[in-house]
Amino acid sequence: MINRSDRASDFRRKEVIDISDGKRLGYITDVEIDLEKGVVLSVIIPGKRRFFGLLPPTDDIVIEWRRISKIGDDIILVNAGYEGAPQSMPPL
């Protein structure tokens, strides 16, 4: 799924799109890693800004690694499965 040459910083340049509804979720800002096992657990997309940045943003979107369907050159396709998806995704 991922080439050895891919790096965590490369994810920041790829837009995340939910294949269940075609919604653009945004860009990854962080990656959660299990250092003991050496595996990626999830990717994090910041919440939407509200009212020109004067109100706090909505909750971050945390997408479990198993929900990533495909990683392309420019986009990452995920199966979020429902609208909004704050904090964490429901089980598959």
mmCIF file of C-alpha atoms in Angstrom:
data_model
loop_
_atom_site.group_PDB
_atom_site.id
_atom_site.type_symbol
_atom_site.label_atom_id
_atom_site.label_comp_id
_atom_site.label_asym_id
_atom_site.label_seq_id
_atom_site.Cartn_x
_atom_site.Cartn_y
_atom_site.Cartn_z
ATOM 1 C CA MET A 1 0.000 0.000 0.000
ATOM 2 C CA ILE A 2 2.838 2.416 0.816
ATOM 3 C CA ASN A 3 6.163 2.594 -0.949
ATOM 4 C CA ARG A 4 9.275 2.517 1.180
ATOM 5 C CA SER A 5 10.133 5.971 -0.139
ATOM 6 C CA ASP A 6 6.904 7.474 1.334
ATOM 7 C CA ARG A 7 7.416 9.546 4.457
ATOM 8 C CA ALA A 8 5.018 10.964 7.037
ATOM 9 C CA SER A 9 5.739 14.454 5.686
ATOM 10 C CA ASP A 10 4.525 13.329 2.237
ATOM 11 C CA PHE A 11 1.018 12.812 3.672
ATOM 12 C CA ARG A 12 0.650 16.547 4.303
ATOM 13 C CA ARG A 13 0.596 17.203 0.563
ATOM 14 C CA LYS A 14 -2.179 14.707 -0.130
ATOM 15 C CA GLU A 15 -5.849 15.555 0.176
ATOM 16 C CA VAL A 16 -8.033 13.043 2.029
ATOM 17 C CA ILE A 17 -11.324 12.111 0.372
ATOM 18 C CA ASP A 18 -14.079 9.930 1.839
ATOM 19 C CA ILE A 19 -15.093 7.352 -0.786
ATOM 20 C CA SER A 20 -18.487 6.770 0.863
ATOM 21 C CA ASP A 21 -19.764 10.237 -0.093
ATOM 22 C CA GLY A 22 -16.954 11.913 -2.081
ATOM 23 C CA LYS A 23 -16.495 14.561 0.614
ATOM 24 C CA ARG A 24 -13.144 16.312 0.870
ATOM 25 C CA LEU A 25 -12.002 15.951 4.470
ATOM 26 C CA GLY A 26 -8.833 18.042 4.261
ATOM 27 C CA TYR A 27 -5.122 17.409 4.665
ATOM 28 C CA ILE A 28 -3.350 15.260 7.243
ATOM 29 C CA THR A 29 -1.557 17.241 9.949
ATOM 30 C CA ASP A 30 -0.424 14.417 12.218
ATOM 31 C CA VAL A 31 0.117 10.664 12.321
ATOM 32 C CA GLU A 32 -0.365 8.440 15.380
ATOM 33 C CA ILE A 33 2.264 5.686 15.570
ATOM 34 C CA ASP A 34 2.716 2.681 17.867
ATOM 35 C CA LEU A 35 6.460 2.954 18.465
ATOM 36 C CA GLU A 36 6.743 -0.477 20.092
ATOM 37 C CA LYS A 37 5.228 -2.254 17.094
ATOM 38 C CA GLY A 38 6.437 0.226 14.478
ATOM 39 C CA VAL A 39 3.016 0.651 12.854
ATOM 40 C CA VAL A 40 0.822 3.616 11.975
ATOM 41 C CA LEU A 41 -2.414 3.575 13.998
ATOM 42 C CA SER A 42 -4.234 6.566 12.561
ATOM 43 C CA VAL A 43 -3.981 9.841 10.685
ATOM 44 C CA ILE A 44 -5.370 13.152 11.950
ATOM 45 C CA ILE A 45 -7.079 15.899 9.960
ATOM 46 C CA PRO A 46 -7.737 19.230 11.699
ATOM 47 C CA GLY A 47 -11.320 20.302 12.378
ATOM 48 C CA LYS A 48 -13.003 22.916 10.219
ATOM 49 C CA ARG A 49 -12.475 26.561 11.113
ATOM 50 C CA ARG A 50 -15.637 28.417 12.033
ATOM 51 C CA PHE A 51 -16.713 32.022 11.601
ATOM 52 C CA PHE A 52 -13.499 33.349 10.045
ATOM 53 C CA GLY A 53 -11.379 31.731 12.775
ATOM 54 C CA LEU A 54 -13.033 33.673 15.605
ATOM 55 C CA LEU A 55 -14.773 30.595 17.018
ATOM 56 C CA PRO A 56 -12.842 27.461 17.987
ATOM 57 C CA PRO A 57 -12.569 24.862 15.225
ATOM 58 C CA THR A 58 -14.637 21.702 15.234
ATOM 59 C CA ASP A 59 -13.073 18.521 16.601
ATOM 60 C CA ASP A 60 -10.207 16.935 14.698
ATOM 61 C CA ILE A 61 -10.993 13.960 12.473
ATOM 62 C CA VAL A 62 -9.078 10.822 13.460
ATOM 63 C CA ILE A 63 -9.031 8.133 10.781
ATOM 64 C CA GLU A 64 -7.831 4.666 11.722
ATOM 65 C CA TRP A 65 -5.192 3.228 9.404
ATOM 66 C CA ARG A 66 -7.447 0.285 8.477
ATOM 67 C CA ARG A 67 -9.951 2.763 6.972
ATOM 68 C CA ILE A 68 -7.458 3.967 4.349
ATOM 69 C CA SER A 69 -8.456 2.372 1.049
ATOM 70 C CA LYS A 70 -5.823 3.753 -1.307
ATOM 71 C CA ILE A 71 -2.859 6.132 -1.187
ATOM 72 C CA GLY A 72 -2.193 7.825 -4.509
ATOM 73 C CA ASP A 73 0.259 10.446 -5.701
ATOM 74 C CA ASP A 74 -2.066 13.354 -4.857
ATOM 75 C CA ILE A 75 -4.907 11.980 -2.717
ATOM 76 C CA ILE A 76 -5.688 9.486 0.001
ATOM 77 C CA LEU A 77 -9.009 7.644 -0.254
ATOM 78 C CA VAL A 78 -10.626 6.628 3.028
ATOM 79 C CA ASN A 79 -13.842 4.859 3.945
ATOM 80 C CA ALA A 80 -15.073 7.089 6.774
ATOM 81 C CA GLY A 81 -18.573 5.732 6.371
ATOM 82 C CA TYR A 82 -20.541 8.611 7.878
ATOM 83 C CA GLU A 83 -20.782 12.400 7.822
ATOM 84 C CA GLY A 84 -18.606 14.519 10.100
ATOM 85 C CA ALA A 85 -16.662 11.755 11.797
ATOM 86 C CA PRO A 86 -15.258 13.777 14.731
ATOM 87 C CA GLN A 87 -12.636 12.248 17.047
ATOM 88 C CA SER A 88 -12.834 8.644 15.860
ATOM 89 C CA MET A 89 -14.572 6.407 13.406
ATOM 90 C CA PRO A 90 -17.138 3.732 14.328
ATOM 91 C CA PRO A 91 -16.141 0.086 13.865
ATOM 92 C CA LEU A 92 -16.268 -1.330 10.334
#
